Amino acid sequence: MGLFDWIRESITGQKICPPEHLESYKRLGEQVYGLHVELAQSDTPRARAFLQAARSMQTMADALLGDAFLSEPKAVPVITHNQADIWYGKIPDLMVATRQEAAFANAAAMQLPIYLGQQEEGPSPCPVEHLAGLRRSAEQMDEMIAQTVESIRNQGEKFKEIILLYESAKTRKQAGDAIVGNITNGRKVSTESHEDAEKQYWMALSDYLLVAQGLEAPDLIKRQTLNTSKGSFADPRCKLDSSDIWKVTSTEARNDIIKSGEYAQAVEDLEEHWGSCKITPIEREYETTVEDLLKQNLIREDGYWYCCPFPAVYKVTSNSVDVLGRILPRGHVFVYEYGDDGAAGRFITAVSFQTGVDRKYCED
């Protein structure tokens, strides 16, 4: 990024997508289309589900960027560019999984279904241009699957969950459209309305993504409780629902705390932390994902984070895993850092973490 571009982005919050990025995005789209043609006659439901996830990511990302692809590209909000980058970044791994599954059943390292994952955070209120991009993404997803959904409505219970998810997605999309329609018609709406429109579109896209996969492999969705469909059903229960103040603290951390004579201080900090902490859907998704990955021996504990509540750090031991929408390769480590005093937490991942010397308590 040039100095002028950096200054412009810092001041306006807008970004011109670099030409090389746009070209790589277009090539990704061509590869997805080529794979779709290649597997047109495939009768492997899981392979086709992976392919539909790849097509969905490409469809949503292309629509989100929208005007950035014009012959004279227009600037888009930074949040829009970052979100598109995340979606495009998932496509290569999904294509690998598609080919692996097409070659040998259950050979893909990735787990189905694929979820939308973590939403990129941006300025408040959500930029109108970003809302417009989300609206285009939802419209394109609806166009991609609507006809197929209509064709399976008379097949009884087989596609029941898929149809219910589609109705949820369509309703969420219409709710977002109503708010954005008021904005584009010149009506002034509150910051809360901006955020609500963004939320409705995100829930719609989450469901559309599952529907796209379920149309190819309905049993895949039926085996899920669907609690992990963000915003569509009740949140899944996990260790965060426990009243135990040590609920996310690594066992190794707890042992070190006791050996160091810091038990009383840790208890005080943990009680204060959970007393002000508001559990979010992202944190629930993280903890349930980790529990599933541990059961499948796809990750292992690799130490703990230095900040209260001292959660476990995990290392990927399989070829790759999907955590909060990010594909992490073998050997990478990750952790969820819970915010202090009710502040938002954050997902952190890297090739490795530096070993800490001391634990950090609130007074530090």
Coordinates of C-alpha atoms in Angstrom, one line a residue:
M1 CA 0.0 0.0 0.0
G2 CA 1.4 3.4 -1.0
L3 CA 1.6 6.3 1.5
F4 CA -1.2 8.2 -0.2
D5 CA -3.5 5.1 -0.1
W6 CA -2.7 4.6 3.6
I7 CA -3.6 8.2 4.4
R8 CA -6.8 8.1 2.3
E9 CA -7.9 4.9 4.0
S10 CA -7.1 6.2 7.5
I11 CA -9.1 9.4 6.9
T12 CA -12.1 8.1 4.9
G13 CA -12.4 4.5 6.0
Q14 CA -12.6 3.7 2.2
K15 CA -10.3 1.5 0.3
I16 CA -9.6 0.9 -3.4
C17 CA -9.1 -2.8 -4.0
P18 CA -5.6 -3.3 -5.4
P19 CA -5.7 -4.6 -9.1
E20 CA -3.7 -7.7 -8.2
H21 CA -6.3 -8.6 -5.5
L22 CA -9.2 -8.2 -8.0
E23 CA -7.3 -10.3 -10.5
S24 CA -6.7 -13.1 -8.0
Y25 CA -10.4 -12.9 -7.0
K26 CA -11.4 -13.3 -10.6
R27 CA -9.1 -16.3 -11.0
L28 CA -10.5 -17.9 -7.9
G29 CA -14.0 -17.5 -9.4
E30 CA -12.8 -19.2 -12.7
Q31 CA -11.4 -22.1 -10.7
V32 CA -14.6 -22.6 -8.7
Y33 CA -16.6 -22.6 -12.0
G34 CA -14.1 -25.0 -13.6
L35 CA -14.5 -27.4 -10.6
H36 CA -18.3 -27.1 -10.8
V37 CA -18.1 -28.2 -14.5
E38 CA -15.7 -31.0 -13.6
L39 CA -18.0 -32.4 -10.9
A40 CA -21.2 -31.8 -12.8
Q41 CA -21.9 -35.6 -13.0
S42 CA -20.6 -36.4 -9.5
D43 CA -22.9 -38.4 -7.3
T44 CA -20.9 -37.8 -4.1
P45 CA -23.1 -35.7 -1.8
R46 CA -20.3 -34.6 0.5
A47 CA -18.1 -33.5 -2.3
R48 CA -20.9 -31.5 -3.8
A49 CA -21.7 -30.0 -0.4
F50 CA -18.1 -28.7 -0.2
L51 CA -18.3 -27.4 -3.7
Q52 CA -21.5 -25.5 -2.9
A53 CA -19.8 -24.0 0.1
A54 CA -17.0 -22.8 -2.2
R55 CA -19.5 -21.4 -4.7
S56 CA -21.3 -19.7 -1.9
M57 CA -18.2 -18.0 -0.6
Q58 CA -17.3 -16.8 -4.0
T59 CA -20.9 -15.6 -4.8
M60 CA -21.1 -13.7 -1.5
A61 CA -17.7 -12.1 -1.8
D62 CA -18.1 -11.0 -5.4
A63 CA -21.5 -9.4 -4.6
L64 CA -20.1 -7.8 -1.5
L65 CA -17.3 -6.0 -3.4
G66 CA -19.7 -5.1 -6.2
D67 CA -18.5 -1.7 -7.6
A68 CA -14.9 -2.6 -6.9
F69 CA -15.0 -4.8 -10.1
L70 CA -16.0 -1.9 -12.4
S71 CA -13.7 -0.8 -15.2
E72 CA -13.1 2.2 -13.0
P73 CA -13.2 0.7 -9.5
K74 CA -14.9 2.5 -6.8
A75 CA -13.7 2.6 -3.2
V76 CA -15.3 0.3 -0.7
P77 CA -15.3 0.5 3.1
V78 CA -12.4 -1.2 4.7
I79 CA -14.7 -3.6 6.6
T80 CA -16.1 -4.6 3.2
H81 CA -12.7 -5.4 1.7
N82 CA -11.6 -7.3 4.9
Q83 CA -14.8 -9.4 4.9
A84 CA -14.4 -10.2 1.2
D85 CA -10.8 -11.2 1.9
I86 CA -11.9 -13.7 4.6
W87 CA -14.5 -15.3 2.3
Y88 CA -12.2 -15.5 -0.7
G89 CA -9.5 -16.9 1.6
K90 CA -11.7 -19.9 2.4
I91 CA -12.2 -21.0 -1.2
P92 CA -8.8 -22.8 -1.9
D93 CA -9.2 -25.1 1.2
L94 CA -12.8 -25.8 0.2
M95 CA -11.7 -26.7 -3.3
V96 CA -9.1 -29.1 -1.9
A97 CA -11.7 -30.7 0.4
T98 CA -14.1 -31.0 -2.6
R99 CA -11.5 -32.9 -4.7
Q100 CA -10.4 -35.1 -1.8
E101 CA -14.0 -36.1 -1.0
A102 CA -14.7 -36.8 -4.7
A103 CA -11.7 -39.1 -4.8
F104 CA -12.3 -41.0 -1.6
A105 CA -15.4 -40.8 0.7
N106 CA -14.7 -39.1 4.1
A107 CA -11.2 -38.3 3.0
A108 CA -11.4 -34.5 3.5
A109 CA -9.8 -33.1 6.7
M110 CA -12.4 -30.3 6.9
Q111 CA -15.7 -30.9 8.7
L112 CA -19.1 -30.4 7.2
P113 CA -21.2 -28.4 7.3
I114 CA -19.2 -25.2 6.7
Y115 CA -20.4 -22.2 8.8
L116 CA -20.1 -18.6 8.0
G117 CA -17.9 -18.0 11.0
Q118 CA -16.9 -14.7 12.7
Q119 CA -18.3 -11.4 11.4
E120 CA -15.7 -8.7 10.6
E121 CA -16.1 -5.8 13.0
G122 CA -16.2 -2.3 11.6
P123 CA -17.2 1.3 12.5
S124 CA -20.6 2.2 14.1
P125 CA -22.9 2.9 12.4
C126 CA -22.3 0.2 9.8
P127 CA -21.4 2.1 6.5
V128 CA -24.3 2.3 4.1
E129 CA -22.0 0.9 1.3
H130 CA -21.3 -2.2 3.4
L131 CA -25.0 -2.7 4.0
A132 CA -25.6 -2.4 0.3
G133 CA -22.9 -5.1 -0.3
L134 CA -24.5 -7.4 2.2
R135 CA -27.8 -6.9 0.5
R136 CA -26.3 -7.8 -2.8
S137 CA -24.7 -10.9 -1.3
A138 CA -28.0 -12.1 0.2
E139 CA -29.8 -11.4 -3.1
Q140 CA -27.3 -13.5 -5.1
M141 CA -27.5 -16.3 -2.6
D142 CA -31.2 -16.4 -2.8
E143 CA -31.1 -16.4 -6.6
M144 CA -28.6 -19.2 -6.5
I145 CA -30.7 -21.6 -4.5
A146 CA -34.4 -20.4 -4.7
Q147 CA -35.3 -22.5 -7.7
T148 CA -33.8 -25.7 -6.2
V149 CA -35.6 -25.1 -3.0
E150 CA -38.9 -24.8 -4.8
S151 CA -38.2 -28.1 -6.6
I152 CA -37.8 -30.1 -3.3
R153 CA -40.8 -28.7 -1.4
N154 CA -43.0 -31.7 -2.3
Q155 CA -40.5 -34.3 -1.0
G156 CA -41.9 -34.4 2.5
E157 CA -39.6 -34.8 5.6
K158 CA -36.4 -35.4 3.7
F159 CA -35.7 -31.7 3.2
K160 CA -37.7 -30.3 6.1
E161 CA -34.8 -28.7 7.9
I162 CA -33.5 -27.3 4.6
I163 CA -36.8 -25.6 3.8
L164 CA -37.1 -24.2 7.3
L165 CA -33.6 -22.8 7.1
Y166 CA -34.5 -21.2 3.7
E167 CA -37.6 -19.6 5.1
S168 CA -35.5 -18.2 8.0
A169 CA -32.9 -16.8 5.5
K170 CA -35.5 -15.2 3.3
T171 CA -37.3 -13.6 6.2
R172 CA -34.0 -12.2 7.6
K173 CA -33.1 -10.9 4.2
Q174 CA -36.4 -9.1 3.8
A175 CA -36.0 -7.6 7.3
G176 CA -32.6 -6.2 6.2
D177 CA -34.0 -5.0 2.9
A178 CA -36.7 -3.0 4.6
I179 CA -34.2 -1.1 6.7
V180 CA -31.7 -0.5 3.9
G181 CA -34.6 0.5 1.6
N182 CA -35.5 3.3 4.1
I183 CA -31.8 4.5 4.1
T184 CA -31.4 4.5 0.3
N185 CA -34.7 6.4 0.0
G186 CA -33.2 9.2 1.9
R187 CA -34.8 8.6 5.3
K188 CA -32.6 9.1 8.3
V189 CA -32.5 6.0 10.5
S190 CA -30.8 5.4 13.9
T191 CA -27.4 3.8 14.4
E192 CA -29.3 0.9 16.0
S193 CA -31.2 0.4 12.7
H194 CA -27.9 0.3 10.8
E195 CA -26.6 -2.4 13.1
D196 CA -29.9 -4.3 13.0
A197 CA -29.8 -4.4 9.2
E198 CA -26.2 -5.8 9.3
K199 CA -27.3 -8.4 11.9
Q200 CA -30.3 -9.5 9.8
Y201 CA -28.2 -9.9 6.7
W202 CA -25.5 -11.8 8.5
M203 CA -28.1 -14.3 9.9
A204 CA -29.6 -14.6 6.4
L205 CA -26.2 -15.4 4.8
S206 CA -25.5 -17.9 7.6
D207 CA -28.6 -19.8 6.8
Y208 CA -28.2 -19.5 3.0
L209 CA -24.8 -21.1 3.3
L210 CA -26.2 -24.1 5.2
V211 CA -29.1 -24.4 2.8
A212 CA -26.7 -24.5 -0.2
Q213 CA -24.9 -27.4 1.4
G214 CA -28.0 -29.1 2.6
L215 CA -29.6 -29.2 -0.8
E216 CA -26.7 -31.5 -1.9
A217 CA -26.5 -33.5 1.4
P218 CA -29.7 -33.2 3.4
D219 CA -28.7 -35.8 5.9
L220 CA -25.7 -33.7 6.8
I221 CA -28.0 -30.9 8.0
K222 CA -30.4 -33.3 9.6
R223 CA -27.7 -34.7 11.8
Q224 CA -27.0 -31.3 13.2
T225 CA -29.0 -29.8 16.1
L226 CA -28.9 -26.7 14.0
N227 CA -28.1 -24.8 17.2
T228 CA -24.9 -23.6 15.4
S229 CA -26.9 -21.8 12.7
K230 CA -26.2 -18.3 13.9
G231 CA -29.3 -16.5 14.9
S232 CA -31.7 -19.0 13.5
F233 CA -32.1 -21.3 16.5
A234 CA -31.3 -21.3 20.2
D235 CA -27.6 -21.0 21.2
P236 CA -26.0 -24.3 22.0
R237 CA -25.1 -25.0 25.6
C238 CA -21.4 -25.3 26.5
K239 CA -18.9 -24.8 29.3
L240 CA -19.7 -21.1 29.3
D241 CA -23.1 -21.9 30.9
S242 CA -21.4 -23.3 34.0
S243 CA -21.3 -21.3 37.2
D244 CA -17.7 -22.5 37.8
I245 CA -15.4 -19.6 37.7
W246 CA -12.6 -21.9 36.3
K247 CA -14.8 -22.9 33.4
V248 CA -12.5 -21.8 30.6
T249 CA -9.2 -21.8 32.6
S250 CA -6.6 -24.2 31.4
T251 CA -5.9 -27.1 33.9
E252 CA -2.2 -26.3 33.5
A253 CA -2.8 -22.7 34.3
R254 CA -4.8 -23.6 37.4
N255 CA -2.0 -25.9 38.6
D256 CA 0.6 -23.2 38.1
I257 CA -1.6 -20.7 40.0
I258 CA -1.9 -23.0 43.0
K259 CA 1.9 -23.8 43.0
S260 CA 2.7 -20.1 42.8
G261 CA 0.5 -19.1 45.8
E262 CA -1.8 -17.0 43.6
Y263 CA -5.0 -18.9 44.2
A264 CA -6.8 -16.3 46.2
Q265 CA -5.8 -13.5 43.8
A266 CA -7.0 -15.7 40.8
V267 CA -10.3 -16.4 42.5
E268 CA -10.9 -12.7 43.1
D269 CA -10.1 -11.9 39.5
L270 CA -12.1 -14.7 38.0
E271 CA -15.2 -13.7 40.0
E272 CA -14.8 -10.1 38.9
H273 CA -14.2 -11.2 35.3
W274 CA -17.3 -13.4 35.0
G275 CA -19.4 -11.0 36.9
S276 CA -18.9 -8.3 34.2
C277 CA -18.6 -10.6 31.2
K278 CA -21.5 -10.9 28.7
I279 CA -21.3 -14.2 26.8
T280 CA -21.6 -13.6 23.1
P281 CA -22.7 -16.0 20.3
I282 CA -19.1 -15.9 18.9
E283 CA -17.7 -17.1 22.3
R284 CA -20.3 -19.9 22.3
E285 CA -19.3 -20.9 18.8
Y286 CA -15.7 -20.9 19.7
E287 CA -16.1 -23.1 22.8
T288 CA -18.4 -25.6 21.1
T289 CA -16.0 -25.8 18.1
V290 CA -13.1 -26.4 20.4
E291 CA -14.9 -29.2 22.2
D292 CA -15.8 -30.9 18.9
L293 CA -12.2 -30.6 17.6
L294 CA -10.8 -32.0 20.8
K295 CA -13.2 -35.0 20.6
Q296 CA -12.0 -35.7 17.1
N297 CA -8.3 -35.3 18.1
L298 CA -7.8 -32.6 15.5
I299 CA -6.2 -30.2 18.0
R300 CA -4.4 -30.4 21.4
E301 CA -3.7 -28.1 24.3
D302 CA -0.4 -26.2 23.9
G303 CA -0.1 -24.1 27.0
Y304 CA -2.4 -21.2 28.1
W305 CA -2.9 -17.5 27.6
Y306 CA -1.3 -15.1 30.0
C307 CA -4.4 -13.0 30.7
C308 CA -7.3 -13.8 33.1
P309 CA -9.3 -16.1 32.7
F310 CA -6.1 -17.9 31.4
P311 CA -7.8 -20.0 28.7
A312 CA -6.0 -22.9 27.0
V313 CA -4.0 -22.3 23.8
Y314 CA -4.6 -25.0 21.2
K315 CA -2.4 -26.3 18.4
V316 CA -3.7 -27.8 15.2
T317 CA -2.6 -31.5 14.8
S318 CA -4.6 -32.3 11.7
N319 CA -4.1 -31.0 8.1
S320 CA -6.4 -28.1 8.8
V321 CA -9.4 -27.0 11.0
D322 CA -12.0 -24.3 10.7
V323 CA -12.3 -22.1 13.7
L324 CA -14.7 -19.1 13.6
G325 CA -14.5 -19.1 9.9
R326 CA -10.7 -19.2 9.6
I327 CA -8.9 -22.1 8.1
L328 CA -5.9 -22.9 10.3
P329 CA -3.2 -25.3 8.9
R330 CA -1.3 -27.9 10.8
G331 CA 1.0 -26.6 13.5
H332 CA -0.7 -23.2 14.0
V333 CA -1.8 -22.2 17.5
F334 CA -4.9 -20.3 18.5
V335 CA -6.7 -18.9 21.6
Y336 CA -9.8 -16.8 22.4
E337 CA -8.8 -13.9 24.6
Y338 CA -11.8 -12.9 26.7
G339 CA -12.0 -9.1 27.3
D340 CA -11.6 -7.5 30.7
D341 CA -14.4 -5.6 32.5
G342 CA -17.0 -6.6 29.9
A343 CA -14.9 -5.6 26.9
A344 CA -15.2 -7.5 23.7
G345 CA -13.0 -10.5 23.3
R346 CA -10.9 -11.5 20.3
F347 CA -9.8 -14.6 18.4
I348 CA -6.0 -14.8 18.0
T349 CA -4.0 -17.2 15.9
A350 CA -0.4 -17.4 14.7
V351 CA 2.3 -19.8 13.6
S352 CA 3.4 -19.8 17.2
F353 CA 3.1 -17.7 20.4
Q354 CA 6.0 -16.4 22.4
T355 CA 6.2 -18.0 25.9
G356 CA 5.1 -15.7 28.6
V357 CA 6.9 -15.1 31.9
D358 CA 4.1 -14.0 34.2
R359 CA 0.3 -14.2 34.4
K360 CA -1.6 -10.9 34.1
Y361 CA -4.2 -10.0 36.7
C362 CA -6.7 -7.1 36.7
E363 CA -4.5 -4.9 38.9
D364 CA -1.7 -5.4 36.3

